[in-house]
């Protein structure tokens, strides 16, 4: 059997500007190929060079740098040798035509060789099908393992891909088929095609498989399982002898979110063993069981519908693609019995569902699926399935946080080169201005101190006194403060520092707090009498600045005081109030 491999590196390289090492998670891969197969001799098929040519196609997506998943299928119109019969079907005639096909799915890794080339290897599973030249008659299918090795060469948006592969099918003594494939591969950028910015120029943060994630990211893998109830069409199976009953089955899915994570490529398969729902027909003992299974590949579009649990995004899903449905029959007697025979059909598959985020990277998935097989004999076949199960969202590429410093926006913020540039040198200081006249320079000959009359500021700086352990304003202190008010009103730019003091009795901490309260009382008195609060600075010295050092009440009274200091005049001179 012939198998193809997604050349991870080169494939992305060809659409990412020709660099085999520049893969972008979520990049979609599609391709077609011609195939030649060397069939195992146990099949009794003619594998000479001119008689086992076929064709096929593949689809896949990158899940991480250098890693991608892919699925492909091929068809070969083979032939049994002259004078011999294909051993997989009792109805095939000697030298007759045989329809050979296979489906494979695998995980791939690419080794970049140069800007446009890479070597890739992969392994996964395979399903091979054989039947006679007509759709009727007995056929055979087997599951097994697949391995592949090949190379990829990019040419400006298109890649030439060549692969060698082997399929090993362990049942019935074991079969080994070898194949070669060659064809073209493309990597369309959905983010660009559907109006988003291209993800191919995005720098990606370090890759994490199971960190906290709210919504799917480019390259996120959806891995899940489901239970399924199927309503089978009356033309399903092999009517009128074998029609599967409606019933329960199970299956699994694997999907990859693309560069625009609203889009997802997904494959799934189910297995549904059911009783035969047909009545006995035509004098032949009917089959007792009909085992249905199918494989489908779809392109899904995910509509975000808000958050479900813990702020995790949920999505409504619509998808369409192709399907292959098989039926195997068990039981039955007589020459026309269907026992151990099978039939299969190709068709289209549509899906509508919902993905509800219930935990980190875990979602409840509920889907309705319709499979339509137009080539079913005697009439087309439509099966309907209802599914429910869990999906796990693994991996995904997050855009790298970029450096924000000027000129370094193209490198990641985590780079050691993302450092702040040195600040520019400070501008030279302006030449000093005259302290007496700010409108001229200090070097101007006119910069001389003005001649001012000496003003007695006792009315402003005179202290006030307090009773022991008190901060209330006494009547004599109020009189002193009242005299300060006209001076402060006549000099609106003047700032005063009020210094609270205490006598030596009491601890240092207590005296500091008491001095602070005394300074605040004086300020509050002046503010209440119309002086702006922002004209005062408060400070407490506690017992640190006594004016008398004797240890008696007369001396202590002198130390229980507020001092007043002029901090700034606010003009070139102090104005004396008119009443003074």
mmCIF file with all atom_site columns, N, CA, C and O in Angstrom, residues 61-84:
data_model
loop_
_atom_site.group_PDB
_atom_site.id
_atom_site.type_symbol
_atom_site.label_atom_id
_atom_site.label_alt_id
_atom_site.label_comp_id
_atom_site.label_asym_id
_atom_site.label_entity_id
_atom_site.label_seq_id
_atom_site.pdbx_PDB_ins_code
_atom_site.Cartn_x
_atom_site.Cartn_y
_atom_site.Cartn_z
_atom_site.occupancy
_atom_site.B_iso_or_equiv
_atom_site.pdbx_formal_charge
_atom_site.auth_seq_id
_atom_site.auth_comp_id
_atom_site.auth_asym_id
_atom_site.auth_atom_id
_atom_site.pdbx_PDB_model_num
ATOM 1  N N  . UNK A 1 61 ? -2.023 19.328  9.403   1.00 0.00 ? 61 UNK A N  1
ATOM 2  C CA . UNK A 1 61 ? -1.758 20.644  9.992   1.00 0.00 ? 61 UNK A CA 1
ATOM 3  C C  . UNK A 1 61 ? -0.619 20.516  10.989  1.00 0.00 ? 61 UNK A C  1
ATOM 4  O O  . UNK A 1 61 ? -0.421 19.461  11.603  1.00 0.00 ? 61 UNK A O  1
ATOM 5  N N  . UNK A 1 62 ? 0.140  21.611  11.152  1.00 0.00 ? 62 UNK A N  1
ATOM 6  C CA . UNK A 1 62 ? 1.204  21.659  12.147  1.00 0.00 ? 62 UNK A CA 1
ATOM 7  C C  . UNK A 1 62 ? 0.612  21.829  13.540  1.00 0.00 ? 62 UNK A C  1
ATOM 8  O O  . UNK A 1 62 ? -0.300 22.625  13.745  1.00 0.00 ? 62 UNK A O  1
ATOM 9  N N  . UNK A 1 63 ? 1.146  21.093  14.510  1.00 0.00 ? 63 UNK A N  1
ATOM 10 C CA . UNK A 1 63 ? 0.715  21.236  15.899  1.00 0.00 ? 63 UNK A CA 1
ATOM 11 C C  . UNK A 1 63 ? 1.799  21.889  16.748  1.00 0.00 ? 63 UNK A C  1
ATOM 12 O O  . UNK A 1 63 ? 1.522  22.327  17.864  1.00 0.00 ? 63 UNK A O  1
ATOM 13 N N  . UNK A 1 64 ? 3.024  21.933  16.254  1.00 0.00 ? 64 UNK A N  1
ATOM 14 C CA . UNK A 1 64 ? 4.151  22.549  16.962  1.00 0.00 ? 64 UNK A CA 1
ATOM 15 C C  . UNK A 1 64 ? 5.269  22.692  15.949  1.00 0.00 ? 64 UNK A C  1
ATOM 16 O O  . UNK A 1 64 ? 5.232  22.068  14.878  1.00 0.00 ? 64 UNK A O  1
ATOM 17 N N  . UNK A 1 65 ? 6.273  23.505  16.233  1.00 0.00 ? 65 UNK A N  1
ATOM 18 C CA . UNK A 1 65 ? 7.395  23.603  15.303  1.00 0.00 ? 65 UNK A CA 1
ATOM 19 C C  . UNK A 1 65 ? 7.977  22.230  15.003  1.00 0.00 ? 65 UNK A C  1
ATOM 20 O O  . UNK A 1 65 ? 8.295  21.460  15.899  1.00 0.00 ? 65 UNK A O  1
ATOM 21 N N  . UNK A 1 66 ? 8.058  21.903  13.711  1.00 0.00 ? 66 UNK A N  1
ATOM 22 C CA . UNK A 1 66 ? 8.603  20.646  13.184  1.00 0.00 ? 66 UNK A CA 1
ATOM 23 C C  . UNK A 1 66 ? 7.680  19.442  13.371  1.00 0.00 ? 66 UNK A C  1
ATOM 24 O O  . UNK A 1 66 ? 8.013  18.355  12.905  1.00 0.00 ? 66 UNK A O  1
ATOM 25 N N  . UNK A 1 67 ? 6.539  19.587  14.029  1.00 0.00 ? 67 UNK A N  1
ATOM 26 C CA . UNK A 1 67 ? 5.616  18.480  14.242  1.00 0.00 ? 67 UNK A CA 1
ATOM 27 C C  . UNK A 1 67 ? 4.298  18.764  13.521  1.00 0.00 ? 67 UNK A C  1
ATOM 28 O O  . UNK A 1 67 ? 3.773  19.873  13.597  1.00 0.00 ? 67 UNK A O  1
ATOM 29 N N  . UNK A 1 68 ? 3.753  17.755  12.849  1.00 0.00 ? 68 UNK A N  1
ATOM 30 C CA . UNK A 1 68 ? 2.425  17.892  12.272  1.00 0.00 ? 68 UNK A CA 1
ATOM 31 C C  . UNK A 1 68 ? 1.727  16.540  12.273  1.00 0.00 ? 68 UNK A C  1
ATOM 32 O O  . UNK A 1 68 ? 2.354  15.489  12.420  1.00 0.00 ? 68 UNK A O  1
ATOM 33 N N  . UNK A 1 69 ? 0.405  16.583  12.174  1.00 0.00 ? 69 UNK A N  1
ATOM 34 C CA . UNK A 1 69 ? -0.385 15.374  11.990  1.00 0.00 ? 69 UNK A CA 1
ATOM 35 C C  . UNK A 1 69 ? -0.987 15.438  10.592  1.00 0.00 ? 69 UNK A C  1
ATOM 36 O O  . UNK A 1 69 ? -1.253 16.521  10.069  1.00 0.00 ? 69 UNK A O  1
ATOM 37 N N  . UNK A 1 70 ? -1.195 14.271  9.990   1.00 0.00 ? 70 UNK A N  1
ATOM 38 C CA . UNK A 1 70 ? -1.741 14.255  8.651   1.00 0.00 ? 70 UNK A CA 1
ATOM 39 C C  . UNK A 1 70 ? -2.496 12.954  8.417   1.00 0.00 ? 70 UNK A C  1
ATOM 40 O O  . UNK A 1 70 ? -2.286 11.951  9.110   1.00 0.00 ? 70 UNK A O  1
ATOM 41 N N  . UNK A 1 71 ? -3.393 13.010  7.450   1.00 0.00 ? 71 UNK A N  1
ATOM 42 C CA . UNK A 1 71 ? -4.123 11.818  7.013   1.00 0.00 ? 71 UNK A CA 1
ATOM 43 C C  . UNK A 1 71 ? -4.138 11.820  5.499   1.00 0.00 ? 71 UNK A C  1
ATOM 44 O O  . UNK A 1 71 ? -4.179 12.878  4.867   1.00 0.00 ? 71 UNK A O  1
ATOM 45 N N  . UNK A 1 72 ? -4.062 10.635  4.892   1.00 0.00 ? 72 UNK A N  1
ATOM 46 C CA . UNK A 1 72 ? -4.154 10.570  3.441   1.00 0.00 ? 72 UNK A CA 1
ATOM 47 C C  . UNK A 1 72 ? -4.894 9.306   3.026   1.00 0.00 ? 72 UNK A C  1
ATOM 48 O O  . UNK A 1 72 ? -5.112 8.386   3.826   1.00 0.00 ? 72 UNK A O  1
ATOM 49 N N  . UNK A 1 73 ? -5.302 9.302   1.808   1.00 0.00 ? 73 UNK A N  1
ATOM 50 C CA . UNK A 1 73 ? -5.970 8.135   1.232   1.00 0.00 ? 73 UNK A CA 1
ATOM 51 C C  . UNK A 1 73 ? -5.568 7.990   -0.221  1.00 0.00 ? 73 UNK A C  1
ATOM 52 O O  . UNK A 1 73 ? -5.279 8.973   -0.905  1.00 0.00 ? 73 UNK A O  1
ATOM 53 N N  . UNK A 1 74 ? -5.484 6.720   -0.696  1.00 0.00 ? 74 UNK A N  1
ATOM 54 C CA . UNK A 1 74 ? -5.152 6.500   -2.101  1.00 0.00 ? 74 UNK A CA 1
ATOM 55 C C  . UNK A 1 74 ? -6.018 5.387   -2.674  1.00 0.00 ? 74 UNK A C  1
ATOM 56 O O  . UNK A 1 74 ? -6.590 4.574   -1.946  1.00 0.00 ? 74 UNK A O  1
ATOM 57 N N  . UNK A 1 75 ? -6.113 5.380   -3.998  1.00 0.00 ? 75 UNK A N  1
ATOM 58 C CA . UNK A 1 75 ? -6.890 4.374   -4.721  1.00 0.00 ? 75 UNK A CA 1
ATOM 59 C C  . UNK A 1 75 ? -6.037 3.838   -5.859  1.00 0.00 ? 75 UNK A C  1
ATOM 60 O O  . UNK A 1 75 ? -5.422 4.598   -6.612  1.00 0.00 ? 75 UNK A O  1
ATOM 61 N N  . UNK A 1 76 ? -5.997 2.502   -5.985  1.00 0.00 ? 76 UNK A N  1
ATOM 62 C CA . UNK A 1 76 ? -5.236 1.853   -7.053  1.00 0.00 ? 76 UNK A CA 1
ATOM 63 C C  . UNK A 1 76 ? -6.128 0.826   -7.759  1.00 0.00 ? 76 UNK A C  1
ATOM 64 O O  . UNK A 1 76 ? -6.611 -0.115  -7.109  1.00 0.00 ? 76 UNK A O  1
ATOM 65 N N  . UNK A 1 77 ? -6.367 0.976   -9.057  1.00 0.00 ? 77 UNK A N  1
ATOM 66 C CA . UNK A 1 77 ? -7.098 -0.055  -9.802  1.00 0.00 ? 77 UNK A CA 1
ATOM 67 C C  . UNK A 1 77 ? -6.154 -1.215  -10.121 1.00 0.00 ? 77 UNK A C  1
ATOM 68 O O  . UNK A 1 77 ? -5.496 -1.240  -11.171 1.00 0.00 ? 77 UNK A O  1
ATOM 69 N N  . UNK A 1 78 ? -6.062 -2.181  -9.204  1.00 0.00 ? 78 UNK A N  1
ATOM 70 C CA . UNK A 1 78 ? -5.109 -3.294  -9.337  1.00 0.00 ? 78 UNK A CA 1
ATOM 71 C C  . UNK A 1 78 ? -5.740 -4.439  -10.142 1.00 0.00 ? 78 UNK A C  1
ATOM 72 O O  . UNK A 1 78 ? -6.877 -4.363  -10.619 1.00 0.00 ? 78 UNK A O  1
ATOM 73 N N  . UNK A 1 79 ? -4.965 -5.520  -10.247 1.00 0.00 ? 79 UNK A N  1
ATOM 74 C CA . UNK A 1 79 ? -5.408 -6.674  -11.029 1.00 0.00 ? 79 UNK A CA 1
ATOM 75 C C  . UNK A 1 79 ? -4.732 -7.922  -10.496 1.00 0.00 ? 79 UNK A C  1
ATOM 76 O O  . UNK A 1 79 ? -3.557 -7.896  -10.116 1.00 0.00 ? 79 UNK A O  1
ATOM 77 N N  . UNK A 1 80 ? -5.512 -9.021  -10.451 1.00 0.00 ? 80 UNK A N  1
ATOM 78 C CA . UNK A 1 80 ? -4.890 -10.299 -10.087 1.00 0.00 ? 80 UNK A CA 1
ATOM 79 C C  . UNK A 1 80 ? -4.143 -10.847 -11.299 1.00 0.00 ? 80 UNK A C  1
ATOM 80 O O  . UNK A 1 80 ? -4.467 -10.521 -12.449 1.00 0.00 ? 80 UNK A O  1
ATOM 81 N N  . UNK A 1 81 ? -3.115 -11.680 -11.076 1.00 0.00 ? 81 UNK A N  1
ATOM 82 C CA . UNK A 1 81 ? -2.325 -12.190 -12.209 1.00 0.00 ? 81 UNK A CA 1
ATOM 83 C C  . UNK A 1 81 ? -3.182 -13.042 -13.147 1.00 0.00 ? 81 UNK A C  1
ATOM 84 O O  . UNK A 1 81 ? -4.202 -13.621 -12.756 1.00 0.00 ? 81 UNK A O  1
ATOM 85 N N  . UNK A 1 82 ? -2.766 -13.117 -14.397 1.00 0.00 ? 82 UNK A N  1
ATOM 86 C CA . UNK A 1 82 ? -3.463 -13.961 -15.375 1.00 0.00 ? 82 UNK A CA 1
ATOM 87 C C  . UNK A 1 82 ? -3.450 -15.407 -14.889 1.00 0.00 ? 82 UNK A C  1
ATOM 88 O O  . UNK A 1 82 ? -2.426 -15.920 -14.438 1.00 0.00 ? 82 UNK A O  1
ATOM 89 N N  . UNK A 1 83 ? -4.610 -16.034 -14.933 1.00 0.00 ? 83 UNK A N  1
ATOM 90 C CA . UNK A 1 83 ? -4.716 -17.424 -14.503 1.00 0.00 ? 83 UNK A CA 1
ATOM 91 C C  . UNK A 1 83 ? -4.809 -17.594 -13.009 1.00 0.00 ? 83 UNK A C  1
ATOM 92 O O  . UNK A 1 83 ? -4.837 -18.729 -12.518 1.00 0.00 ? 83 UNK A O  1
ATOM 93 N N  . UNK A 1 84 ? -4.867 -16.494 -12.240 1.00 0.00 ? 84 UNK A N  1
ATOM 94 C CA . UNK A 1 84 ? -4.946 -16.581 -10.779 1.00 0.00 ? 84 UNK A CA 1
ATOM 95 C C  . UNK A 1 84 ? -6.045 -15.653 -10.281 1.00 0.00 ? 84 UNK A C  1
ATOM 96 O O  . UNK A 1 84 ? -6.442 -14.710 -10.960 1.00 0.00 ? 84 UNK A O  1
#
